[in-house]
Coordinates of C-alpha atoms in Angstrom, one line a residue:
X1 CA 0.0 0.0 0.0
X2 CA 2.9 2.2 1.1
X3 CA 4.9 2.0 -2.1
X4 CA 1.6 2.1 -4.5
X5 CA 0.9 5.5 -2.7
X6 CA 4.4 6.5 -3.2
X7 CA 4.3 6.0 -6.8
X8 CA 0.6 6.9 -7.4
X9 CA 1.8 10.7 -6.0
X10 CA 5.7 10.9 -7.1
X11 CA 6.1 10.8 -3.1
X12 CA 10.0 9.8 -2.0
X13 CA 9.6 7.2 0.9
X14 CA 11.2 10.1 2.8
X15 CA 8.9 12.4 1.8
X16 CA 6.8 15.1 4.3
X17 CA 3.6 14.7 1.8
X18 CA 3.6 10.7 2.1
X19 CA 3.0 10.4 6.0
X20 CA 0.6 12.9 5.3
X21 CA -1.3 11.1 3.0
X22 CA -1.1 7.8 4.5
X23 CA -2.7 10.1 7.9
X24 CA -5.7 11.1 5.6
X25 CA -5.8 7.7 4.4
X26 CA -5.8 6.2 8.3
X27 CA -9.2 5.3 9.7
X28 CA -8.0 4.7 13.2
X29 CA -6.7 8.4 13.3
X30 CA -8.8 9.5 15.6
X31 CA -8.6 7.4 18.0
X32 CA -5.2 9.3 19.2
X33 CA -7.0 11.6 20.6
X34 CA -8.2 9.1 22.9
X35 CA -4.6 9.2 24.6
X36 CA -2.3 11.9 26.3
X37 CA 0.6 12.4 24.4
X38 CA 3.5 14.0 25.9
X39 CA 4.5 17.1 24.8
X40 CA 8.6 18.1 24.0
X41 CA 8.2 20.6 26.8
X42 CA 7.2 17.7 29.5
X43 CA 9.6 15.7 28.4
X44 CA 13.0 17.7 27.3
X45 CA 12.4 20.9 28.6
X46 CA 14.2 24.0 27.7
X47 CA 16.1 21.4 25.3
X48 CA 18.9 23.3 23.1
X49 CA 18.4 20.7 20.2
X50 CA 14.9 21.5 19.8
X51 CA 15.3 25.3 19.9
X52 CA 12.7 27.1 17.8
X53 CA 10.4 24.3 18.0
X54 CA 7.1 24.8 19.4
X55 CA 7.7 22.9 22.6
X56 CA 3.9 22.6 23.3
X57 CA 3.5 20.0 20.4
X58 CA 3.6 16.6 21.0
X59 CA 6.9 14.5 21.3
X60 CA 7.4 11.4 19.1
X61 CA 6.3 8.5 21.1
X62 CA 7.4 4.9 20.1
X63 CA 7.7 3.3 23.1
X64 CA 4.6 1.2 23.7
X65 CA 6.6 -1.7 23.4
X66 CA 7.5 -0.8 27.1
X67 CA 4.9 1.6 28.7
X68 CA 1.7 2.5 27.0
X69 CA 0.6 6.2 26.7
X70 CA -2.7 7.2 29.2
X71 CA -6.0 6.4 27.6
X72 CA -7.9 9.9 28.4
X73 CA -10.9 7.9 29.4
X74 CA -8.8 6.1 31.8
X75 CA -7.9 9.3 33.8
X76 CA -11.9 9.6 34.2
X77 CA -13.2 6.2 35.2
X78 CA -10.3 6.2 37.7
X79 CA -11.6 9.6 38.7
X80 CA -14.8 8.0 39.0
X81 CA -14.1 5.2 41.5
X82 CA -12.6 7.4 43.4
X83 CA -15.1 10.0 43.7
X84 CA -17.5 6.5 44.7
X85 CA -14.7 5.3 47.1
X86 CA -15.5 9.1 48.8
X87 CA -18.8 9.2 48.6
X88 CA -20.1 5.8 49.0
X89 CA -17.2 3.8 50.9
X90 CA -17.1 0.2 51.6
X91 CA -20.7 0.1 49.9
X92 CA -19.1 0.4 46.3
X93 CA -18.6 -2.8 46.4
X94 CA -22.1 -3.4 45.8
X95 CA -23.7 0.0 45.3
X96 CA -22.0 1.8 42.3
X97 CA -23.7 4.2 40.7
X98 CA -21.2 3.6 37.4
X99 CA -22.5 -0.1 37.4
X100 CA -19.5 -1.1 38.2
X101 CA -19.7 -2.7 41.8
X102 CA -15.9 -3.4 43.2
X103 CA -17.1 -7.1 44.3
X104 CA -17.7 -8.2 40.8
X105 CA -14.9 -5.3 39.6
X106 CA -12.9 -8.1 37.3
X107 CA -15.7 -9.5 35.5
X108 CA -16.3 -5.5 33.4
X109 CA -12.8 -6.8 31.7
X110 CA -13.1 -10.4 31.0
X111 CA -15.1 -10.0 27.8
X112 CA -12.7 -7.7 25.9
X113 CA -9.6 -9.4 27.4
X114 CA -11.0 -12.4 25.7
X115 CA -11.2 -11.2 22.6
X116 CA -7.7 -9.9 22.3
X117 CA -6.2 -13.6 23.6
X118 CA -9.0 -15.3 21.6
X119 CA -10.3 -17.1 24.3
X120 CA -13.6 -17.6 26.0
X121 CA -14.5 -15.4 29.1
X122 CA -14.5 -18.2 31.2
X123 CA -10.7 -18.9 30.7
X124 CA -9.5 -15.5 31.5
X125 CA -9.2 -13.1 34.3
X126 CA -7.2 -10.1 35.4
X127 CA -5.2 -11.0 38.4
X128 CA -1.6 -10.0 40.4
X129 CA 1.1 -9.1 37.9
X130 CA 2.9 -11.1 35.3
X131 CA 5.7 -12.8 37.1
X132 CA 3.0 -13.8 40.0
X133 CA 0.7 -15.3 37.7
X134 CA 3.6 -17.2 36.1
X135 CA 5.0 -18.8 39.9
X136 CA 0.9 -19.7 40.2
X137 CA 1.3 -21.6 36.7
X138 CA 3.9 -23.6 37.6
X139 CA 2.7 -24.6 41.0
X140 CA -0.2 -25.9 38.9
X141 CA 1.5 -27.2 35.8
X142 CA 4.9 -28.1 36.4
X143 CA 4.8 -31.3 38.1
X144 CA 8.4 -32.9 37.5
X145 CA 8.7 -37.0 37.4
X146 CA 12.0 -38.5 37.8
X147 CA 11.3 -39.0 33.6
X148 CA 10.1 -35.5 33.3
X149 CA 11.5 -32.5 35.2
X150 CA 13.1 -29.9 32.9
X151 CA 11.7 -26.9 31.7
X152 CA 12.2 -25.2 28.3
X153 CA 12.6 -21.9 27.8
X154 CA 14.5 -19.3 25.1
X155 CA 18.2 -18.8 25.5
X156 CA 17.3 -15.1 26.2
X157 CA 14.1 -14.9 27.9
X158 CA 13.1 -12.1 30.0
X159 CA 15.5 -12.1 33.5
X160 CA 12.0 -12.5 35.3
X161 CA 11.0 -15.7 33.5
X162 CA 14.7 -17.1 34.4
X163 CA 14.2 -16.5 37.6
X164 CA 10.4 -17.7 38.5
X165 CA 11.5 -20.5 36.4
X166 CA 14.7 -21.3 38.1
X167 CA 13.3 -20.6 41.6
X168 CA 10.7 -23.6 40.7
X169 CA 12.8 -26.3 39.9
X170 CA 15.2 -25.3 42.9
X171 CA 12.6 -25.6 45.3
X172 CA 11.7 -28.9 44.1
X173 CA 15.1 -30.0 45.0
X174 CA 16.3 -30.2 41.2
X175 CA 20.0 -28.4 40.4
X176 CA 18.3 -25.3 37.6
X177 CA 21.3 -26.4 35.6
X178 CA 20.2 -30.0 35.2
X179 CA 16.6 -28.8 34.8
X180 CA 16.1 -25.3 32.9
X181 CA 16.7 -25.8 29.4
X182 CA 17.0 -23.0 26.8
X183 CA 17.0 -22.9 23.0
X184 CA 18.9 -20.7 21.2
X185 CA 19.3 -19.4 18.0
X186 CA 21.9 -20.4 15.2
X187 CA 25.4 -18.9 15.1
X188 CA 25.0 -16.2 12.9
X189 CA 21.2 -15.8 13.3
X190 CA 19.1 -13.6 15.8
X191 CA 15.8 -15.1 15.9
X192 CA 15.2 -18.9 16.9
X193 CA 13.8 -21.1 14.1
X194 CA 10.5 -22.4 14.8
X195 CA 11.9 -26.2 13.5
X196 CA 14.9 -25.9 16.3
X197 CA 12.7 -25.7 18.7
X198 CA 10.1 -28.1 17.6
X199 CA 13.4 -30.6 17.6
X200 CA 14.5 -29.7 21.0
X201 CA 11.3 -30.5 22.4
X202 CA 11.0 -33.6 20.3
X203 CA 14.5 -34.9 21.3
X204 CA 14.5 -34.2 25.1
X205 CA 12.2 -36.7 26.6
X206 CA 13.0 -35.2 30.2
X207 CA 10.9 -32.1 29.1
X208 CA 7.7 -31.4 31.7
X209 CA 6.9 -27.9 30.7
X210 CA 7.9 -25.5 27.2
X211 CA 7.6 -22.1 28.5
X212 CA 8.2 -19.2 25.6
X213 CA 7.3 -15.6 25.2
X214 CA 5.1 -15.1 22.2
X215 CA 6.7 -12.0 21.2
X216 CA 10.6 -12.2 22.2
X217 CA 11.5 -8.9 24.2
X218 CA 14.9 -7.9 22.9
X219 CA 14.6 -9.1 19.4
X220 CA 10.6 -8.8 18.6
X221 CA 10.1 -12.1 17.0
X222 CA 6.5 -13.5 17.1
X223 CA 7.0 -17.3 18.0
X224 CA 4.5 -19.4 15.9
X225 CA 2.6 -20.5 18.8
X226 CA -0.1 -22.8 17.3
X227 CA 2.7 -24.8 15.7
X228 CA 4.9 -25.1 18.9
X229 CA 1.8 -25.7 21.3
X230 CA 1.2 -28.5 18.7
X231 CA 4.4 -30.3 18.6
X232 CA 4.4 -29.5 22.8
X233 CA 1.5 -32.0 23.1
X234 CA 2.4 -34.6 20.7
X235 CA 6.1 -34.7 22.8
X236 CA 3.5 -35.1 26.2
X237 CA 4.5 -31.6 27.1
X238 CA 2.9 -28.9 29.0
X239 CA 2.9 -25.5 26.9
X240 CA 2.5 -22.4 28.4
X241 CA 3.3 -18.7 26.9
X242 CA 4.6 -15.5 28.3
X243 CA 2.2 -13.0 26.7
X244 CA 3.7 -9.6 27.5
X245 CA 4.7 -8.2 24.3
X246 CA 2.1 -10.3 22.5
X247 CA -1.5 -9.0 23.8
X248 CA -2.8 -6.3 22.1
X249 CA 0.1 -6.6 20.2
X250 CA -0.1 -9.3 18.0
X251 CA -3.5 -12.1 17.0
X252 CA -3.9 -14.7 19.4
X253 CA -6.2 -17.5 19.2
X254 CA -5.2 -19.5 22.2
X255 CA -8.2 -21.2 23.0
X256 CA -8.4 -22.9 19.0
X257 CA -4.1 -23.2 18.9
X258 CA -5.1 -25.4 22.6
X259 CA -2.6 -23.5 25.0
X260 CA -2.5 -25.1 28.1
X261 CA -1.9 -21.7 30.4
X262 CA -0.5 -17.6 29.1
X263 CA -0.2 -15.0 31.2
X264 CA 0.6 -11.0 30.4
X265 CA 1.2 -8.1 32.3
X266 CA -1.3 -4.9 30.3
X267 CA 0.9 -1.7 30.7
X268 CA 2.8 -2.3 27.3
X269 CA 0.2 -2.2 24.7
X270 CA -2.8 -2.5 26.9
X271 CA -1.9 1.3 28.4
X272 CA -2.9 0.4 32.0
X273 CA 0.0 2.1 33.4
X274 CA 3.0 1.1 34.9
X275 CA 2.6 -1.7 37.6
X276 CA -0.9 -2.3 35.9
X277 CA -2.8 -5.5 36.9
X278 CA -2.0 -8.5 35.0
X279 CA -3.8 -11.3 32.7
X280 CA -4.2 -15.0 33.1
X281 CA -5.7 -17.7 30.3
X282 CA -6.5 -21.0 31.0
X283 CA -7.4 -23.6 29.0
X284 CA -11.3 -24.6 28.7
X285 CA -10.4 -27.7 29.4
X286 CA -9.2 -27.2 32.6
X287 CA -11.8 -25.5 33.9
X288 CA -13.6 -28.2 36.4
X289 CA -10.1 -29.7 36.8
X290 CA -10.3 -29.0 40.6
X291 CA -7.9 -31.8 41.8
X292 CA -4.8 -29.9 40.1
X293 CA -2.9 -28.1 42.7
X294 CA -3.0 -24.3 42.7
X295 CA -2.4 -21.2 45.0
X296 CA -5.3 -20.9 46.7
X297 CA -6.9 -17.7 48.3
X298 CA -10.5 -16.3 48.9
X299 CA -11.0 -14.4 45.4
X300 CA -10.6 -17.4 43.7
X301 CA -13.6 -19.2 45.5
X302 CA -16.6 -19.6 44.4
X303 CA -18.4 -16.5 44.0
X304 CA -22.0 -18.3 44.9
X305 CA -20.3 -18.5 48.7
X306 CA -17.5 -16.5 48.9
X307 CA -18.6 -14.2 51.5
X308 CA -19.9 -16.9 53.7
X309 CA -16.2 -17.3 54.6
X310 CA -16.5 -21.2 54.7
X311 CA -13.0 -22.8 55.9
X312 CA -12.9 -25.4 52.9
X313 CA -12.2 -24.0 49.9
X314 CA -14.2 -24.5 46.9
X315 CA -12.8 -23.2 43.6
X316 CA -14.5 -21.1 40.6
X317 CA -14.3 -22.7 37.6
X318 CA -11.9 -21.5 34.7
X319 CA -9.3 -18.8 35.5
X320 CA -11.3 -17.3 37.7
X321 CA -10.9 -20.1 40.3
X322 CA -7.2 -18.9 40.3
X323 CA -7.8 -15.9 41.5
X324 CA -5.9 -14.9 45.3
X325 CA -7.0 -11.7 46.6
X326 CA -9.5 -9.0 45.0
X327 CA -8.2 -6.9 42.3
X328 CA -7.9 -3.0 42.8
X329 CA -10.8 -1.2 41.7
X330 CA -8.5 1.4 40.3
X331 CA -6.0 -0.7 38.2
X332 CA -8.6 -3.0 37.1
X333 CA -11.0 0.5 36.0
X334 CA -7.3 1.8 34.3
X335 CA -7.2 -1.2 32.3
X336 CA -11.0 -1.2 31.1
X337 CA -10.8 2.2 29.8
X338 CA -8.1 1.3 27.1
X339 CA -9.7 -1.9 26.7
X340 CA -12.8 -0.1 25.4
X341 CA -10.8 2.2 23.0
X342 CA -9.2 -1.2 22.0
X343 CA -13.2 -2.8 21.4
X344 CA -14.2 0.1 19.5
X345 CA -11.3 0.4 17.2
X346 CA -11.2 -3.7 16.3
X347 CA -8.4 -5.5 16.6
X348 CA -8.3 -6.7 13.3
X349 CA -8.5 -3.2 11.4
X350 CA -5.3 -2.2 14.1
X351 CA -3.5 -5.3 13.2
X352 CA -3.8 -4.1 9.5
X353 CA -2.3 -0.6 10.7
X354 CA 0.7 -2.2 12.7
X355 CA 1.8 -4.2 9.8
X356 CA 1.9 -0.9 7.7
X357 CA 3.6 1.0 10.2
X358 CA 6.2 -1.5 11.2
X359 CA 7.0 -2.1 7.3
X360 CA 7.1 1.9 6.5
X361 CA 9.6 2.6 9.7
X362 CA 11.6 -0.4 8.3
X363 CA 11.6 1.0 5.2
X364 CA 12.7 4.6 5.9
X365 CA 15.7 3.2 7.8
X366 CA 16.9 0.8 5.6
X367 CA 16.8 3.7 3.0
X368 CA 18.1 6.5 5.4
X369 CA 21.3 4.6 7.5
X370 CA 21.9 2.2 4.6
X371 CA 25.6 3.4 3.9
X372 CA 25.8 2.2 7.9
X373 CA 24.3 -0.7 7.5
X374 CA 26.6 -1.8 4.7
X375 CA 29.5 -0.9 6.9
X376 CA 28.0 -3.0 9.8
X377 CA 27.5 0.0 12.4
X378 CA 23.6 -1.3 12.1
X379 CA 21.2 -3.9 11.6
X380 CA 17.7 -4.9 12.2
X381 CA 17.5 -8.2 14.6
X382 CA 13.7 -8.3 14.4
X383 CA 12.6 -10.9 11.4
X384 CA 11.4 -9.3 8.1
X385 CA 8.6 -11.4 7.3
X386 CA 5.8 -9.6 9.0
X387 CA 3.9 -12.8 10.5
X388 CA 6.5 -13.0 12.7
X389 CA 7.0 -10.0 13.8
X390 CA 4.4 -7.1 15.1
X391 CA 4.8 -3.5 16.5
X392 CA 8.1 -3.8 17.6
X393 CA 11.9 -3.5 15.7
X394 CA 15.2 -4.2 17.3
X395 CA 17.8 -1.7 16.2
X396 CA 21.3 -2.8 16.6
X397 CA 24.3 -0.4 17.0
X398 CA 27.3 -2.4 17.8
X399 CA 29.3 0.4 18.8
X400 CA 27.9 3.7 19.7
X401 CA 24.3 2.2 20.6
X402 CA 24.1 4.7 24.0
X403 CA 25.4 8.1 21.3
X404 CA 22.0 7.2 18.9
X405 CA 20.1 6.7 22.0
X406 CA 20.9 9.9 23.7
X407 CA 20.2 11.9 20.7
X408 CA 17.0 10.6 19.7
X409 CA 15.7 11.5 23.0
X410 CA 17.4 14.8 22.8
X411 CA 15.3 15.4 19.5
X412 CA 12.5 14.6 21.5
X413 CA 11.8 10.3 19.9
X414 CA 11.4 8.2 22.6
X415 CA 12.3 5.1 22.7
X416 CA 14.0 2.5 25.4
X417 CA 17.4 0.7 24.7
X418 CA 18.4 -2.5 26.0
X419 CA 22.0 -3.2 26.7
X420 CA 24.0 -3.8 24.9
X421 CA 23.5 -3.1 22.1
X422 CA 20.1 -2.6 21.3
X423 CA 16.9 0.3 20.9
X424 CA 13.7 -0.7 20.6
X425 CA 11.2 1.5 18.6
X426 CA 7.3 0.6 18.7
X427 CA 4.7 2.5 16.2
X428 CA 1.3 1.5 18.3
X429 CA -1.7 1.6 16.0
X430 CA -3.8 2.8 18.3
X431 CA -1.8 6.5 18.8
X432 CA 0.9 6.4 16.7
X433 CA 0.4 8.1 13.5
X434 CA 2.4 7.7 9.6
X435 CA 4.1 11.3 10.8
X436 CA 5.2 10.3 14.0
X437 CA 7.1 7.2 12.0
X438 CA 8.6 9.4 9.4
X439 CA 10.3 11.9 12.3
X440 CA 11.2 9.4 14.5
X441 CA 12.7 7.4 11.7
X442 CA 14.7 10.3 10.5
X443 CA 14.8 12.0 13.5
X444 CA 19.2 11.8 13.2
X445 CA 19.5 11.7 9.4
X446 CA 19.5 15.5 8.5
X447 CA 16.4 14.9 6.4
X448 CA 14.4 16.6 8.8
X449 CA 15.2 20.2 8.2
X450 CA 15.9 22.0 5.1
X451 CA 19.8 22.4 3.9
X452 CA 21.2 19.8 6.3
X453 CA 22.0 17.6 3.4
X454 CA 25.8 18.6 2.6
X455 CA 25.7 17.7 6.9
X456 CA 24.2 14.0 6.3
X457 CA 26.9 13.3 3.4
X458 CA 29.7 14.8 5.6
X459 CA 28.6 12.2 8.0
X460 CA 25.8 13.6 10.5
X461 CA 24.5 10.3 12.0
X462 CA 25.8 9.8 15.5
X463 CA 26.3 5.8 14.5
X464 CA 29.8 6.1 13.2
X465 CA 33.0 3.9 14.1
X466 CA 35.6 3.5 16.9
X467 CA 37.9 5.3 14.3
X468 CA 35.7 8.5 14.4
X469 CA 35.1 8.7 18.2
X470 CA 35.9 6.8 21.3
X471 CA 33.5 3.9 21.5
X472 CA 31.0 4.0 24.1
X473 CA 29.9 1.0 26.0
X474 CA 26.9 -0.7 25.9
X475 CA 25.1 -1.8 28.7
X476 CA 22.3 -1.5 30.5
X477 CA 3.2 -13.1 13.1
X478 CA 2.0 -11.6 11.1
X479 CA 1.4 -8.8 7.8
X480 CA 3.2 -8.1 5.1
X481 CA 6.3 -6.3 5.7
X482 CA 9.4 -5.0 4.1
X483 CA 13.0 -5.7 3.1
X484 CA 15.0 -7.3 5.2
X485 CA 15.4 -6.3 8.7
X486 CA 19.0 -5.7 8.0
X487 CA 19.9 -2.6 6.2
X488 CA 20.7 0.5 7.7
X489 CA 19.1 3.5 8.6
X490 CA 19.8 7.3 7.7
X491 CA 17.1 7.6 10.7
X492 CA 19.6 7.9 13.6

């Protein structure tokens, strides 16, 4: 679509008048007004390097990947629970005049949480945070045999997941370096072959439970979940998913791909805010299994008798039955007010947008830093096929990643790096616009102001070599898509 545009109009892929175009062209446009955009002035200041800009606009904001901007509606249903906690007390938790009573508070979200996971209501429920909900998992699911007691996850999986994993089989008196397995990807390569893994699970007979992250944080690959979950069962596996750069994110159809448990956290693309409440799916199947063991507490019983505060416990069926404690009224109202922006926009027509912003940001980089890219100062690690990828690219600056960094933000892009070598730019559907992709994208190149061409040939991206300037040290699917995820880009 970009490129017929392109040519249709004489447009340059660098071009002002094509992100303009592709904006008129955007149905979802308006829903980023539904959001709170920061402004340069809130986040840079009195800024030299955005002197004689109006400071009151807002910045260039491609960093959903790691927090979501504020849903405006979100600021007022929280301002309405509050003003119910003030006027009403303890009896909002059954007389709300919003209809939204805080002793039935998780059940306003299960519907749309459903529909992002593709699930049914009954397997999902909004609970804890992430890494929580992943010990309660394994309580439940990972049941190690003297035959089976290992657990497979990616070579570099979040630190959390390493952790609640490796905590698990420690504490059932197994050495984590006999029983956490990892897969990782070929020398050379960046993202794990779907067909390596399938073997590893179909070789290692000793594996209880395959643990993965649907999309991979630092690289942005979207597993092929259906196909893994698949060969999972048919090895007598467990499969469960790490969801958090996946929901909202990507499609998900766990209850038809048969996932056995996923859990997210919904302050990424979900824009619940930071520490937001957290997500849970489990599988249909599972839902009257009440002789599995689980982490039991009074949230989780069954709400028929809950508040008869009976000493045996007697569980809920589906996810709900996993619940501990009652959620927060105000991080569970945070989440429901982007959920409805996410209900009304569909997620299929925002899929469609995310492949086309994803592939137009790849584009303008491998056309503005490819002289860098050819002299391997940058690469793409995220895959280029665009069904295994979503919002998400992984920029790679072997050398000078922190220089690139600094001066996008500077300019006013934000973004988040990951040590060490790596920034991570998101375009989210939902507020990002075509323009915000084209100035973040060239935000470094000199293409953004008139007569700083002779400065770009002299060499004005920050991403040069150790020859140049002292190195600095580095520390800490689905659409159609592009070239390949490793050329260069003017855009730093």
């Amino acid at each position: 679509m970009i490129e017929t545009i392109a040519s249709q109009k004489g447009y340059d892929i660098t071009s002002p008048q094509l992100a303009e175009e592709l904006d008129k062209q955007d149905t979802l446009a308006k829903f980023r007004d539904e959001f709170s955009i920061p402004t340069l002035r809130s986040i840079l200041g009195e800024n030299d390097q955005v002197k004689g800009s109006d400071l009151d606009q807002p910045c260039v904001y491609l960093c959903g990947n790691s927090l979501g901007l504020m849903p405006k509606r979100s600021r007022e249903l929280v301002l309405q629970e509050l003003d119910v906690w003030a006027t009403r007390g303890v009896e909002g938790h059954w007389d709300h005049p919003y209809r939204r009573p805080w002793v039935t508070i998780d059940e306003v979200v299960k519907e749309p949480l459903a529909h992002l996971v593709g699930a049914k209501p009954l397997e999902v429920t909004a609970m804890n945070t992430l890494t929580s909900n992943l010990h309660s998992m394994l309580v439940t699911f990972y049941r190690p045999t003297t035959e089976r007691f290992k657990i497979l996850i990616e070579q570099k999986a979040f630190p959390s997941d390493h952790y609640a994993v490796s905590s698990h089989i420690q504490s059932r008196g197994i050495d984590p370096s006999v029983g956490l397995l990892t897969v990782a990807p070929r020398p050379g390569e960046h993202k794990l072959r779907t067909e390596d893994i399938i073997a590893t699970i179909r070789e290692d007979k000793e594996i209880a439970v395959v643990l993965l992250s649907g999309v991979q944080y630092y690289t942005g690959q979207y597993f092929e979940i259906e196909k893994i979950t698949k060969a999972g069962h048919e090895a007598g596996c467990i499969v469960g998913w790490d969801l958090a750069h996946a929901v909202g994110n990507v499609p998900l159809q766990l209850h038809d791909w048969d996932v056995d448990f996923a859990c997210w956290c919904s302050y990424k693309y979900l824009n619940s805010g930071a520490g937001g409440i957290a997500g849970l799916f489990i599988h249909e199947k599972y839902a009257k299994d009440f002789d599995k063991p689980r982490l039991a507490g009074w949230w989780g019983n069954d709400k028929s008798n809950r508040f008869e505060m009976l000493p045996e416990f007697q569980p809920s069926e589906g996810a709900s039955g996993f619940q501990v404690s009652n959620p927060s009224m105000l991080a569970t109202t945070s989440l429901l007010g982007s959920l409805q922006v996410f209900e009304e926009a569909g997620f299929e027509n925002l899929r469609k947008k995310s492949v086309l912003l994803t592939g137009y940001m790849e584009k303008l980089l491998l056309t503005v830093l490819k002289d860098h890219h050819q002299a391997g100062h940058f690469r793409i690690l995220t895959p280029k096929e665009t069904d295994q990828r979503g919002c998400q690219l992984s920029l790679e600056f072997p050398e000078r990643m922190m220089d690139v960094f600094d001066q996008l933000h500077a300019r006013g892009v934000i973004c988040d790096e990951r040590k060490p070598t790596v920034i991570r730019v998101a375009g989210a559907p939902l507020y990002n616009s075509f323009t915000d992709i084209l100035e973040g994208g060239c935000a470094n190149s000199g293409k953004e102001e008139e007569g700083e061409e002779e400065e770009q040939e002299a060499g004005g991206c920050c991403c040069g070599t150790e020859d140049e300037e002292e190195d600095v040290s580095s520390g800490g699917g689905n659409g159609e898509g592009g070239e390949t995820g490793d050329d260069d880009n003017d855009l730093f």
